[in-house]
Short mmCIF file of C-alpha atoms and ligand atoms in Angstrom, two decimals:
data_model
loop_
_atom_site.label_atom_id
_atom_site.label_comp_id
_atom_site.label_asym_id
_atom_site.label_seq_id
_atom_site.Cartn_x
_atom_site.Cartn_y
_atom_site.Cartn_z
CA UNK A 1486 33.23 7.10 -1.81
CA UNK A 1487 33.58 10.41 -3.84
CA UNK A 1488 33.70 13.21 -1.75
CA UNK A 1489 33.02 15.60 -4.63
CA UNK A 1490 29.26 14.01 -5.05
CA UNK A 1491 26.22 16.07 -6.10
CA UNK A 1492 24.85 17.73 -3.04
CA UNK A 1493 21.14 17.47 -2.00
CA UNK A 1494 18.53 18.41 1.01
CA UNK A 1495 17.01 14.57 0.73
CA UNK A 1496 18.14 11.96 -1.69
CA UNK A 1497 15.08 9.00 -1.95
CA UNK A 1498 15.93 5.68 -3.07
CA UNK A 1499 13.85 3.48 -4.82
CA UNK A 1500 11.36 4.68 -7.36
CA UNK A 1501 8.09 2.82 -6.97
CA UNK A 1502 5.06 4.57 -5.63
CA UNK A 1503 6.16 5.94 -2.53
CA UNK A 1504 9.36 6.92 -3.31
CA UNK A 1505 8.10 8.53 -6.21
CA UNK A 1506 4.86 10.48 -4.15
CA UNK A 1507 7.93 11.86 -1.79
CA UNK A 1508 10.16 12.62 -4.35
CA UNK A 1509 7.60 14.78 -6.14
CA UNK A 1510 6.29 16.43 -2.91
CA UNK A 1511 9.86 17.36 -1.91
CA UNK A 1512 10.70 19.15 -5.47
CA UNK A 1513 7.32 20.79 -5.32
CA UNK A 1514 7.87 22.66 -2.20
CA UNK A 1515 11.64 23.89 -3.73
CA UNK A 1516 13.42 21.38 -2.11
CA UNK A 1517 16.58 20.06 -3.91
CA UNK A 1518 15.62 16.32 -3.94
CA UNK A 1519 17.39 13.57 -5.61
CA UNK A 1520 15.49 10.25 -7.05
CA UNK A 1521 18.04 7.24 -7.27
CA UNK A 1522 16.42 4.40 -8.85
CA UNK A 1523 15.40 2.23 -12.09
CA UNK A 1524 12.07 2.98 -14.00
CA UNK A 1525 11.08 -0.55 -13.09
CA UNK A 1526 7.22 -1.32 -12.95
CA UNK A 1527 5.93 -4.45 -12.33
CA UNK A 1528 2.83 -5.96 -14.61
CA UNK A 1529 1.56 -8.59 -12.53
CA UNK A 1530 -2.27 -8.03 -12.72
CA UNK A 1531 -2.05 -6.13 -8.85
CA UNK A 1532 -3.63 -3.38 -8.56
CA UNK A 1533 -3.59 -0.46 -5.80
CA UNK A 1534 -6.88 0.82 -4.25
CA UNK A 1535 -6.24 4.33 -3.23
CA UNK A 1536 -8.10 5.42 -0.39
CA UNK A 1537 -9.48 9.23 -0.14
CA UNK A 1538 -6.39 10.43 1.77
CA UNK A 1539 -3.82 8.94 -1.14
CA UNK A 1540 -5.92 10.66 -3.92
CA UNK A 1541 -6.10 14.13 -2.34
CA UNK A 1542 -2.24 13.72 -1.89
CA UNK A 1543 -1.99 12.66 -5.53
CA UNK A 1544 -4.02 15.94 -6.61
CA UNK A 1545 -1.79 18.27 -4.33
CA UNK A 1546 1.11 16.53 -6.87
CA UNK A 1547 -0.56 17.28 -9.75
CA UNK A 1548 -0.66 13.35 -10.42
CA UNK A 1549 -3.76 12.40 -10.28
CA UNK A 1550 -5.27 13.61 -13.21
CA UNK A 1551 -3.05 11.44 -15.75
CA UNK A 1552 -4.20 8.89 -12.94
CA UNK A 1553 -7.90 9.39 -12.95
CA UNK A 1554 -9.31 8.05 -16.50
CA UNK A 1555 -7.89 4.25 -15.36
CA UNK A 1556 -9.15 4.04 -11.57
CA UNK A 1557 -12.55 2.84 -10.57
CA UNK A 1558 -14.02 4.04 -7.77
CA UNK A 1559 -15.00 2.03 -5.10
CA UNK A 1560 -18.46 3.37 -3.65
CA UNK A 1561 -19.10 0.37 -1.67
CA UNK A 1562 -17.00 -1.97 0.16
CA UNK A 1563 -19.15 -5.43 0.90
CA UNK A 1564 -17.62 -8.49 3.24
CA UNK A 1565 -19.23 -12.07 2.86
CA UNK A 1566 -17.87 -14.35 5.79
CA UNK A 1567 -17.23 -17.70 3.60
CA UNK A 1568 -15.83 -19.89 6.39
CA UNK A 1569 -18.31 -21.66 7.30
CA UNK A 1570 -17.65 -21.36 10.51
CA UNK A 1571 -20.81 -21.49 13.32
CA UNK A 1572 -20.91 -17.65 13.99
CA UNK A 1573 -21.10 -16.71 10.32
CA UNK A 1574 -22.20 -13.27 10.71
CA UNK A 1575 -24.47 -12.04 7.51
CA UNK A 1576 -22.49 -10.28 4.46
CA UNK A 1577 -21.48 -6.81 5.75
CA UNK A 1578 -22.02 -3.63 3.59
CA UNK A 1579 -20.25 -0.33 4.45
CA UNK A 1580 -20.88 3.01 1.86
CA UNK A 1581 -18.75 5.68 1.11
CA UNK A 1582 -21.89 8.32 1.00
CA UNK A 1583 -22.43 7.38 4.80
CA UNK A 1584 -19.40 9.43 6.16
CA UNK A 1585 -20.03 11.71 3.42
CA UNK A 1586 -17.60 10.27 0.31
CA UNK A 1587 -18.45 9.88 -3.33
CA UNK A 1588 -15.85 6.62 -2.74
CA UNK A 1589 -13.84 5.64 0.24
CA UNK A 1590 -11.16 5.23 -2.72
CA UNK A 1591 -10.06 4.66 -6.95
CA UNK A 1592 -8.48 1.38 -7.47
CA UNK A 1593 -5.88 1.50 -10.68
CA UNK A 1594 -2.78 -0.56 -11.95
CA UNK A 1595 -0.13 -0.15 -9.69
CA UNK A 1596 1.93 -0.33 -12.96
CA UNK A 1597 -0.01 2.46 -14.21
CA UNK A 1598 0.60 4.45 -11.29
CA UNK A 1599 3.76 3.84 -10.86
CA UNK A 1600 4.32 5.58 -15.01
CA UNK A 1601 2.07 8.46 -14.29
CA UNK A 1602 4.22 9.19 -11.31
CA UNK A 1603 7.37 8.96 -13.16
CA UNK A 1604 6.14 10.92 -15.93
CA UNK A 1605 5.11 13.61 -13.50
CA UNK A 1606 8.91 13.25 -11.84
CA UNK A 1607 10.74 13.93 -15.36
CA UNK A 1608 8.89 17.10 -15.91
CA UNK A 1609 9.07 18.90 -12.23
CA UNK A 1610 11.88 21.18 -12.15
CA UNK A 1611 14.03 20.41 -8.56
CA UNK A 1612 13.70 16.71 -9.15
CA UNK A 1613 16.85 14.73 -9.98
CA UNK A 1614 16.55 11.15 -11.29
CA UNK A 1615 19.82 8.81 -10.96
CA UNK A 1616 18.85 5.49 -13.22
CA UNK A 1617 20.70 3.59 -10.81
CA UNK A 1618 20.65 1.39 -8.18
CA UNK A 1619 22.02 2.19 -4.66
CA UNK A 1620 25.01 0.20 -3.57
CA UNK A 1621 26.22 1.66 -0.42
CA UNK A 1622 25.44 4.30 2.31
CA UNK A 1623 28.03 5.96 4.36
CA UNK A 1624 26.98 8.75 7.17
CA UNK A 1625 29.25 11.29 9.04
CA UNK A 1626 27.58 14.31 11.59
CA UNK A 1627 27.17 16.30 8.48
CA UNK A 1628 25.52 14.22 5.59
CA UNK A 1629 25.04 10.65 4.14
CA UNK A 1630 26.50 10.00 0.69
CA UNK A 1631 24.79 6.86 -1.31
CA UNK A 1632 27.21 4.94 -3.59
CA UNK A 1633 25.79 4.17 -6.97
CA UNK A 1634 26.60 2.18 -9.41
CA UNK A 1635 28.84 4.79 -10.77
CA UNK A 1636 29.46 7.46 -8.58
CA UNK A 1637 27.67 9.14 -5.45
CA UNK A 1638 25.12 11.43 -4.28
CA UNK A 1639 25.43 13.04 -0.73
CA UNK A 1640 22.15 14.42 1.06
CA UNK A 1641 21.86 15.48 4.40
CA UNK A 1642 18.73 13.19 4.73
CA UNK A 1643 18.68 9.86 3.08
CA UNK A 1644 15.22 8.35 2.30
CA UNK A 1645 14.88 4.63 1.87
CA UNK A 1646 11.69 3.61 0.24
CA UNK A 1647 13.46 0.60 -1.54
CA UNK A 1648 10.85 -1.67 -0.58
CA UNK A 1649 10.49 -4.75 1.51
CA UNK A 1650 14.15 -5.84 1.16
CA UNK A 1651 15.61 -2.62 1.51
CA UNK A 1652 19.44 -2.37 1.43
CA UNK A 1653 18.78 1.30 2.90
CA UNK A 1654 17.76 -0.01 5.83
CA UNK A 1655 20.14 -3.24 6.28
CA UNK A 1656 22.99 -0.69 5.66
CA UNK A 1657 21.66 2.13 8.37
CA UNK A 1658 21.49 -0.78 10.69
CA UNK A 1659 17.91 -0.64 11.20
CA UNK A 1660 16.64 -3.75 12.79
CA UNK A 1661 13.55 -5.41 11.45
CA UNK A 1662 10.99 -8.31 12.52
CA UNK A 1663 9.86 -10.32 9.71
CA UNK A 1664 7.59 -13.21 9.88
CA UNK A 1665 5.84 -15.26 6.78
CA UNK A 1666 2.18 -16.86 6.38
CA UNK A 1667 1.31 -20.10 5.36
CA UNK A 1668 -0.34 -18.19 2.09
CA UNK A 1669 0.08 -16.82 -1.07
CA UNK A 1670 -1.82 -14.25 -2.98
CA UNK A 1671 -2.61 -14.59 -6.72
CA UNK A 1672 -3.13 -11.57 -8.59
CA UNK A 1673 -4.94 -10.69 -12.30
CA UNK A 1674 -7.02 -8.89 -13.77
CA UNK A 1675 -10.84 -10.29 -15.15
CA UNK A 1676 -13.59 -9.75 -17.48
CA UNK A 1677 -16.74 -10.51 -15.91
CA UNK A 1678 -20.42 -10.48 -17.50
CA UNK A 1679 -22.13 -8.60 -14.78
CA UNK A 1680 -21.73 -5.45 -13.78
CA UNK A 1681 -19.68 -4.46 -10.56
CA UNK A 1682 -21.94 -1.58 -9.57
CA UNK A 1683 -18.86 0.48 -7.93
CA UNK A 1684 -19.18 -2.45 -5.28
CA UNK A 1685 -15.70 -4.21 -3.73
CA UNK A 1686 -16.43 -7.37 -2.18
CA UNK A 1687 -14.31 -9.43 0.25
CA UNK A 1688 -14.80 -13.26 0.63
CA UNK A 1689 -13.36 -14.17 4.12
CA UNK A 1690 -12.55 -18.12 3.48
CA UNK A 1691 -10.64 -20.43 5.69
CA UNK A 1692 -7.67 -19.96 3.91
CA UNK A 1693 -7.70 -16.13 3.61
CA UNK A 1694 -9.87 -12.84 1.78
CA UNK A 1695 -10.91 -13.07 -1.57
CA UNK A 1696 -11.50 -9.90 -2.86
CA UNK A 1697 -12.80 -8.73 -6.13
CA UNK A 1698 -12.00 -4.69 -6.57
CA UNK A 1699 -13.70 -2.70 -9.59
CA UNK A 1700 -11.58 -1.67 -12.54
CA UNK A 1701 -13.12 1.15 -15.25
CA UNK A 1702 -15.97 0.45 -17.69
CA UNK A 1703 -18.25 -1.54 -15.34
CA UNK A 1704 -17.18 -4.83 -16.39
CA UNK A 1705 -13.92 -5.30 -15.35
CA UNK A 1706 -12.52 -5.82 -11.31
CA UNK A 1707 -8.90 -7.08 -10.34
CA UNK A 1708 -8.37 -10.34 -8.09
CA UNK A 1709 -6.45 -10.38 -4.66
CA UNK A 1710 -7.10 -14.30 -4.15
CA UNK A 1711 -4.83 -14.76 -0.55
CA UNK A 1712 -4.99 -18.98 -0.24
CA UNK A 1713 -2.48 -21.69 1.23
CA UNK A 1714 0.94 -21.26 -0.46
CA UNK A 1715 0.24 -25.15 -2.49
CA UNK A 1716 -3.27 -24.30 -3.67
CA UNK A 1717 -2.10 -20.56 -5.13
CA UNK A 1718 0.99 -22.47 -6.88
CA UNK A 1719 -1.11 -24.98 -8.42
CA UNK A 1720 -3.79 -22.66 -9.29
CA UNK A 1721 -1.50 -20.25 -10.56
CA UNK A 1722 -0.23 -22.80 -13.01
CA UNK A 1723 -3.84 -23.48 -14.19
CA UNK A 1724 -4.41 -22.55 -17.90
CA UNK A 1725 -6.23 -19.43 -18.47
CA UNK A 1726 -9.99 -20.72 -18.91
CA UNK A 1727 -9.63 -23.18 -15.91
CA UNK A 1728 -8.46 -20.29 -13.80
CA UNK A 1729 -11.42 -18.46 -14.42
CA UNK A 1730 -13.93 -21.29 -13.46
CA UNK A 1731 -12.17 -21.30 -9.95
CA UNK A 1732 -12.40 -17.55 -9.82
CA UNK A 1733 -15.71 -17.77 -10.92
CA UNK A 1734 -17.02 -20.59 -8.46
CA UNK A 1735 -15.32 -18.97 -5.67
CA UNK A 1736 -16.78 -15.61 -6.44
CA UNK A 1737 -20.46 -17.75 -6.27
CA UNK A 1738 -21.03 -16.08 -9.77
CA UNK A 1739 -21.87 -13.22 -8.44
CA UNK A 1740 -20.32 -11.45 -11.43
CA UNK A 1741 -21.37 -14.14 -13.96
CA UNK A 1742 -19.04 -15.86 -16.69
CA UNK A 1743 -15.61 -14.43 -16.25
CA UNK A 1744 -12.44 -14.19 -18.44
CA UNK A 1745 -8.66 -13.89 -17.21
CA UNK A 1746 -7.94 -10.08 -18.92
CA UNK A 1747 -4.49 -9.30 -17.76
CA UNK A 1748 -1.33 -10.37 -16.74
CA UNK A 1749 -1.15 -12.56 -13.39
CA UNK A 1750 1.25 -12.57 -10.41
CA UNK A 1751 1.72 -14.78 -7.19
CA UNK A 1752 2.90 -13.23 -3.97
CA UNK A 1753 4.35 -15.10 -1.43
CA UNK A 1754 2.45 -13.49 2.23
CA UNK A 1755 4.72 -12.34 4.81
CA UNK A 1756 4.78 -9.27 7.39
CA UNK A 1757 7.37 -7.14 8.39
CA UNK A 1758 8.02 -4.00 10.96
CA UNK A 1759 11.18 -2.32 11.86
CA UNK A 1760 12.13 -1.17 15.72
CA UNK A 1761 11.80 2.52 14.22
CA UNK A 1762 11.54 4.20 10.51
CA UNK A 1763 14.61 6.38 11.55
CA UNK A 1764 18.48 6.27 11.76
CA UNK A 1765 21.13 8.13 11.50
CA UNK A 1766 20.49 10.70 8.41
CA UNK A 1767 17.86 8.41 7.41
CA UNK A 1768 14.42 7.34 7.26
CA UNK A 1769 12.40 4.71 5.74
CA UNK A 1770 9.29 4.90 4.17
CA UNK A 1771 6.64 2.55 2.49
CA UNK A 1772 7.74 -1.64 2.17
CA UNK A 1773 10.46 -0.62 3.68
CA UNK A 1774 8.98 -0.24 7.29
CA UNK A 1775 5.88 -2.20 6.99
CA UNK A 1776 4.54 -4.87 4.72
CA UNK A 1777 1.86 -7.32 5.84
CA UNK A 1778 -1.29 -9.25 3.94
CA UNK A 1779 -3.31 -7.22 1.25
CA UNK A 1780 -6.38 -6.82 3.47
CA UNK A 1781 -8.45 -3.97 3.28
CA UNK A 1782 -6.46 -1.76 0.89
CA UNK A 1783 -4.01 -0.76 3.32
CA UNK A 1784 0.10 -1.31 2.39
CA UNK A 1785 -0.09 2.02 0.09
CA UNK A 1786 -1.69 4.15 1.60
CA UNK A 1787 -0.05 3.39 5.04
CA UNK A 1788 3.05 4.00 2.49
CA UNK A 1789 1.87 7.63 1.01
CA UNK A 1790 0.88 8.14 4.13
CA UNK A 1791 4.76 7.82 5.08
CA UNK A 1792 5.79 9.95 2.31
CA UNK A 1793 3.37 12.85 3.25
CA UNK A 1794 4.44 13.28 6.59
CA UNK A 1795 8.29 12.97 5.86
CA UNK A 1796 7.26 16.05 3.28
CA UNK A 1797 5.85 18.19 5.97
CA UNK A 1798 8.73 16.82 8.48
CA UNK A 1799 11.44 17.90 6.08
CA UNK A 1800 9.38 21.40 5.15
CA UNK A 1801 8.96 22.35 8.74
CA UNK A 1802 12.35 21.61 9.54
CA UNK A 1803 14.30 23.59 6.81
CA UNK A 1804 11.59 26.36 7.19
CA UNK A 1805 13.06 26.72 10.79
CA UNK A 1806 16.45 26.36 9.50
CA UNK A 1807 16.66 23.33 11.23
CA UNK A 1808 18.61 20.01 9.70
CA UNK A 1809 15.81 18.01 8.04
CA UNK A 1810 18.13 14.78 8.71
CA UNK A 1811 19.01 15.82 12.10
CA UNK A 1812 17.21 12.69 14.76
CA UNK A 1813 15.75 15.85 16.47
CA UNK A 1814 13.93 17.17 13.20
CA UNK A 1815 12.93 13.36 12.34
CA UNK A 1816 11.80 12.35 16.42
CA UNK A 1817 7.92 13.55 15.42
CA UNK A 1818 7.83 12.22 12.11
CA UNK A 1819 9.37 8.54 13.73
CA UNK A 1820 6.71 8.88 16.65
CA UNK A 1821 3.48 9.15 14.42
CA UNK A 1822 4.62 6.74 11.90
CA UNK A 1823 5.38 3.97 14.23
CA UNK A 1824 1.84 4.26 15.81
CA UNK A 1825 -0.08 4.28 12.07
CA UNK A 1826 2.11 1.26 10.92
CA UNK A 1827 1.91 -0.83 13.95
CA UNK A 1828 -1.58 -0.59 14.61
CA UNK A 1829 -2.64 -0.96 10.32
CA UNK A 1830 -0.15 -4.34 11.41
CA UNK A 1831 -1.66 -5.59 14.05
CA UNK A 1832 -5.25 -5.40 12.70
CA UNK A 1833 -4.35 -7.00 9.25
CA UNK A 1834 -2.50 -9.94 11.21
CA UNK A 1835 -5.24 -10.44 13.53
CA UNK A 1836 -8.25 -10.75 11.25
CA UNK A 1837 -5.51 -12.99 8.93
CA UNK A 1838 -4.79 -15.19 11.62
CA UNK A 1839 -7.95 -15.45 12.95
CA UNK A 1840 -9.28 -16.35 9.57
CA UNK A 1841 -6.73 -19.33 9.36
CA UNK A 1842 -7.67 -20.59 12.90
CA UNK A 1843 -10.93 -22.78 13.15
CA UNK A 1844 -11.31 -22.20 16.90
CA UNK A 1845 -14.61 -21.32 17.80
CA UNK A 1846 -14.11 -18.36 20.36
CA UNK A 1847 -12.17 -16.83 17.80
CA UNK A 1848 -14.89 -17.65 15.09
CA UNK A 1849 -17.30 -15.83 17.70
CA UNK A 1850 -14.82 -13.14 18.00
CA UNK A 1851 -14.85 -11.86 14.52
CA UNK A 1852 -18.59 -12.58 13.38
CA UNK A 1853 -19.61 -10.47 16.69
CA UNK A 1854 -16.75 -7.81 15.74
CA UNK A 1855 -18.46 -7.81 11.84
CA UNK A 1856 -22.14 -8.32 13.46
CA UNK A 1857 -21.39 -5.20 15.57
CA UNK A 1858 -19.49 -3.11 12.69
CA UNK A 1859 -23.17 -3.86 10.52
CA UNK A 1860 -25.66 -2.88 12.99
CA UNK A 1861 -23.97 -0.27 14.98
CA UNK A 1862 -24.25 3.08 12.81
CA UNK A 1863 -21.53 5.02 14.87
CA UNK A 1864 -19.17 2.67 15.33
CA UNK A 1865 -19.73 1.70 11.58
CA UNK A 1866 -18.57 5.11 10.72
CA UNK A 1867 -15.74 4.96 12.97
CA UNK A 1868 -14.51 2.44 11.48
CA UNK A 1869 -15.09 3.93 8.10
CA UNK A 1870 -13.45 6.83 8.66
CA UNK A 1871 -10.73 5.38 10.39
CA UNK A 1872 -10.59 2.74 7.57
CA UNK A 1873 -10.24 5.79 5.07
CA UNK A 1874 -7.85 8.36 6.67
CA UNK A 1875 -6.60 8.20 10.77
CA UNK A 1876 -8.34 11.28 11.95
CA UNK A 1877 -5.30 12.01 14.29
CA UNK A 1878 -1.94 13.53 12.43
CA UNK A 1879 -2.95 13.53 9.03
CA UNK A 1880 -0.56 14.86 6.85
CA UNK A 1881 -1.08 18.08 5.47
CA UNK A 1882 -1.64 17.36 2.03
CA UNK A 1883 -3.99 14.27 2.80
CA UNK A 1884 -6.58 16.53 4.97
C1 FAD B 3333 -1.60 -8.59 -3.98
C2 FAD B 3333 -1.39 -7.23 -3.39
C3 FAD B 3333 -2.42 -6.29 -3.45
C4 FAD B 3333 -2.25 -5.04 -2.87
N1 FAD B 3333 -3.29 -4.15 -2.88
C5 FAD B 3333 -3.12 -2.95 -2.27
C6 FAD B 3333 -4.21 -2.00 -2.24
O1 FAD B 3333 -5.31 -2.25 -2.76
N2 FAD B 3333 -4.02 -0.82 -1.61
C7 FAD B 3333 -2.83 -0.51 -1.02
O2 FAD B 3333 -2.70 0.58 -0.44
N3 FAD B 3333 -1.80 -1.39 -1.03
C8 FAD B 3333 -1.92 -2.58 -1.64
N4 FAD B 3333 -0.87 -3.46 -1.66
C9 FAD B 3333 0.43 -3.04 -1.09
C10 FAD B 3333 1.20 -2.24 -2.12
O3 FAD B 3333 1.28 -2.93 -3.34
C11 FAD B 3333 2.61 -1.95 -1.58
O4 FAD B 3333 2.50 -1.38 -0.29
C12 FAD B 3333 3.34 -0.96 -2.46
O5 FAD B 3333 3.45 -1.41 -3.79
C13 FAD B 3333 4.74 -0.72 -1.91
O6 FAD B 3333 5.28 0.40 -2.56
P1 FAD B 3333 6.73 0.89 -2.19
O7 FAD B 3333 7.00 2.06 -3.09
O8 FAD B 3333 6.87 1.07 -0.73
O9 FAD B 3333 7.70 -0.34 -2.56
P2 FAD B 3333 7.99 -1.04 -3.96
O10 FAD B 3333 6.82 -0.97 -4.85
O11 FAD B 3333 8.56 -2.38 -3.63
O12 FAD B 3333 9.12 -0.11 -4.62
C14 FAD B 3333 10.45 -0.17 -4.20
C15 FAD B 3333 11.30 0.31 -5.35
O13 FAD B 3333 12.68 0.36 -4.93
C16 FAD B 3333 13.50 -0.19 -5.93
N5 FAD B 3333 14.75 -0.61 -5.30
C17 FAD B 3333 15.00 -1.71 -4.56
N6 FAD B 3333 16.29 -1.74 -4.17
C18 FAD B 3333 16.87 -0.62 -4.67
C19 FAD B 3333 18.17 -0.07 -4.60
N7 FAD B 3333 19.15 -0.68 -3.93
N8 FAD B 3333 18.42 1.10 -5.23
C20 FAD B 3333 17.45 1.76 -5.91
N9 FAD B 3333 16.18 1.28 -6.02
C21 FAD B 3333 15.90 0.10 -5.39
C22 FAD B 3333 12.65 -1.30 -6.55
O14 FAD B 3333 13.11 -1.62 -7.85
C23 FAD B 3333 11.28 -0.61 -6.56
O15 FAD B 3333 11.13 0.17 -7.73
C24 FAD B 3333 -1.02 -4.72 -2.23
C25 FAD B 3333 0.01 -5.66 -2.19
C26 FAD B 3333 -0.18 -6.91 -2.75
C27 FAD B 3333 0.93 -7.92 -2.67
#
């Protein structure tokens, strides 16, 4: 590779959401940063419910007002269990005034979010964008220099937030678990006659949550429908009108007559986790060191999360005039990111499998765990607030 490549503190790679949130937090704070990646949004009716912690990280980026006028927020989060299984527990409602929120979060495009963050990233001085792809990584003791499509960029910390198949990580070596579901989620966006009242509300079926999340103006939600992988392919080839009659039934009308408003996607399920979000002069971020089931809002904001730790991780360490890519500087930021991710994991794959499994101790197991979450008020809250933001290491700019 070139040797005489554009020097950097931390070159990011990959420019959706959480790339993007680091990128910007980086320049902010003076940092020479470098953003290698297309402008590349996707428009496949999936939205991004931002919990508290996201949108106070958002606001200390000066993003979130562009972001604002097209997120709903969600006041009230409401689970119906729609299994039918013999320990059906009664519809569950948690609210965001109870542990002293407005909203435990604003749900928006992620294709809108993902522009307003861009837009924000060509105007803050400090920021360099590359319109490339990354091809190649190469490390020495010093720095790590990322081949692009033409040319290179060196950095003495490399950030991969390239998503789920991240060539970052393949090419630091960084081994990964992945594992798939029997499931696929279909995504769009509806028109719906009643009202949504501020109110998210999870169906827990047989074959996975069904969860309708509010959208601006009072009458319009997105759809995360998570079913078997044969059902979502042959409903996601139904015309528009019978698509919304299956919405509509499965929803048990609780929104009324509803229209398909939006563009749709369908998302094969699998999970993933990586032995550690650190190598060599790098560290991964986002889909990149975690994906699992849409369940409870939590891939994105586990993945800002990410990118607002690295932030202070980097700041302390050149503060100290320490190497921000050195493994010492990076050994804290590794330690509390592998806790967050794996447990977020391990509680979205439990409740998934258990949803999938008809045995009845497991049945028992989750209506008591949902029973117990209703009519407990302190361990409600827990939960809540745990839900929201983990109480222990939040990053700076989340708190
Ligand atoms: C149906 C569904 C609903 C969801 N709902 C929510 C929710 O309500 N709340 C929530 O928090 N999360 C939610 N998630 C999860 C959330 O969508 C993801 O966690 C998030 O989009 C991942 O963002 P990311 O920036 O890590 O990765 P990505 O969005 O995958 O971005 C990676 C970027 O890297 C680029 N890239 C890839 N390779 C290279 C390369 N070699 N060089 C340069 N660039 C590269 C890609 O083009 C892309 O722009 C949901 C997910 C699904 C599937």
């Amino acid at each position: 590779m070139d040797s005489a490549s554009p020097r950097f503190d931390v070159a990011v790679v990959g420019a959706g959401a959480a790339g993007l949130g680091l990128a910007l937090a980086l320049a902010r704070e003076g940092i020479a940063t470098a953003l290698v990646g297309r402008h590349a949004p996707v428009a496949d009716g999936r939205t991004v419910a931002l919990l508290d912690g996201s949108v106070r990280f958002l606001g200390a980026l000066g993003a979130w007002a562009d972001v604002a006028p097209h997120a709903a927020p969600l006041a009230e989060l409401h689970i119906v269990d729609d299994t039918g299984s013999l320990f059906r527990p009664p519809p569950a409602r948690f609210v965001a005034t109870e542990i002293g929120l407005d909203a435990f979060g604003w749900n928006v495009e992620s294709a809108r979010l993902v522009e307003s963050l861009r837009a924000q990233a060509r105007s803050v001085p400090g920021l360099t964008l590359f319109e490339s792809d990354a091809v190649g990584l190469e490390r020495d003791a010093d720095e790590a220099r990322i081949g692009l499509e033409e040319g290179t960029v060196s950095a003495r910390l490399v950030v991969g937030a390239d998503g789920a198949r991240s060539r970052m990580r393949d090419q630091a070596g960084i081994a990964t678990k992945d594992w798939s579901y029997p499931q696929a989620a279909i995504t769009t966006l509806l028109a719906h006659e009643r009202p949504h009242r501020d109110v998210s509300t999870e169906f827990h079926t047989r074959q996975g949550p069904f969860t309708l999340v509010p959208l601006p103006g009072g009458h319009r939600s997105s759809l995360v429908w998570v079913t078997g992988a044969g059902a979502a392919r042959r409903l996601a080839d139904l015309p528009d009108a019978d698509l919304a009659c299956a919405i509509e039934g499965q929803a048990q009308s609780m929104l009324g007559a509803i229209r398909i408003d939006g563009p749709r996607g369908l998302v094969p399920m699998r999970g993933l986790s990586v032995a550690s979000p650190v190598g060599a002069r790098v560290a991964l971020i986002g889909e990149a060191a975690h994906a699992f089931p849409p369940i409870g809002a939590q891939g994105l904001n586990l993945g800002l999360r990410d990118a607002a730790a690295l932030r202070d991780s980097v700041l302390a360490a050149i503060s100290d005039g320490r190497d921000p890519g050195s493994r010492h500087a990076l050994s804290g930021f590794a330690r509390s990111r592998s806790l967050d991710a794996r447990l977020r994991t391990v509680a979205v794959d439990t409740l998934n499998r258990s949803l999938l499994t008809s045995l009845l101790p497991v049945d028992a197991l989750r209506g008591l765990g949902l029973l117990a979450m209703t009519t407990i008020g302190p361990l409600r809250r827990i939960v809540m607030r745990e839900g929201v933001l983990p109480r222990l290491g939040a990053p700076s700019l989340m708190r």
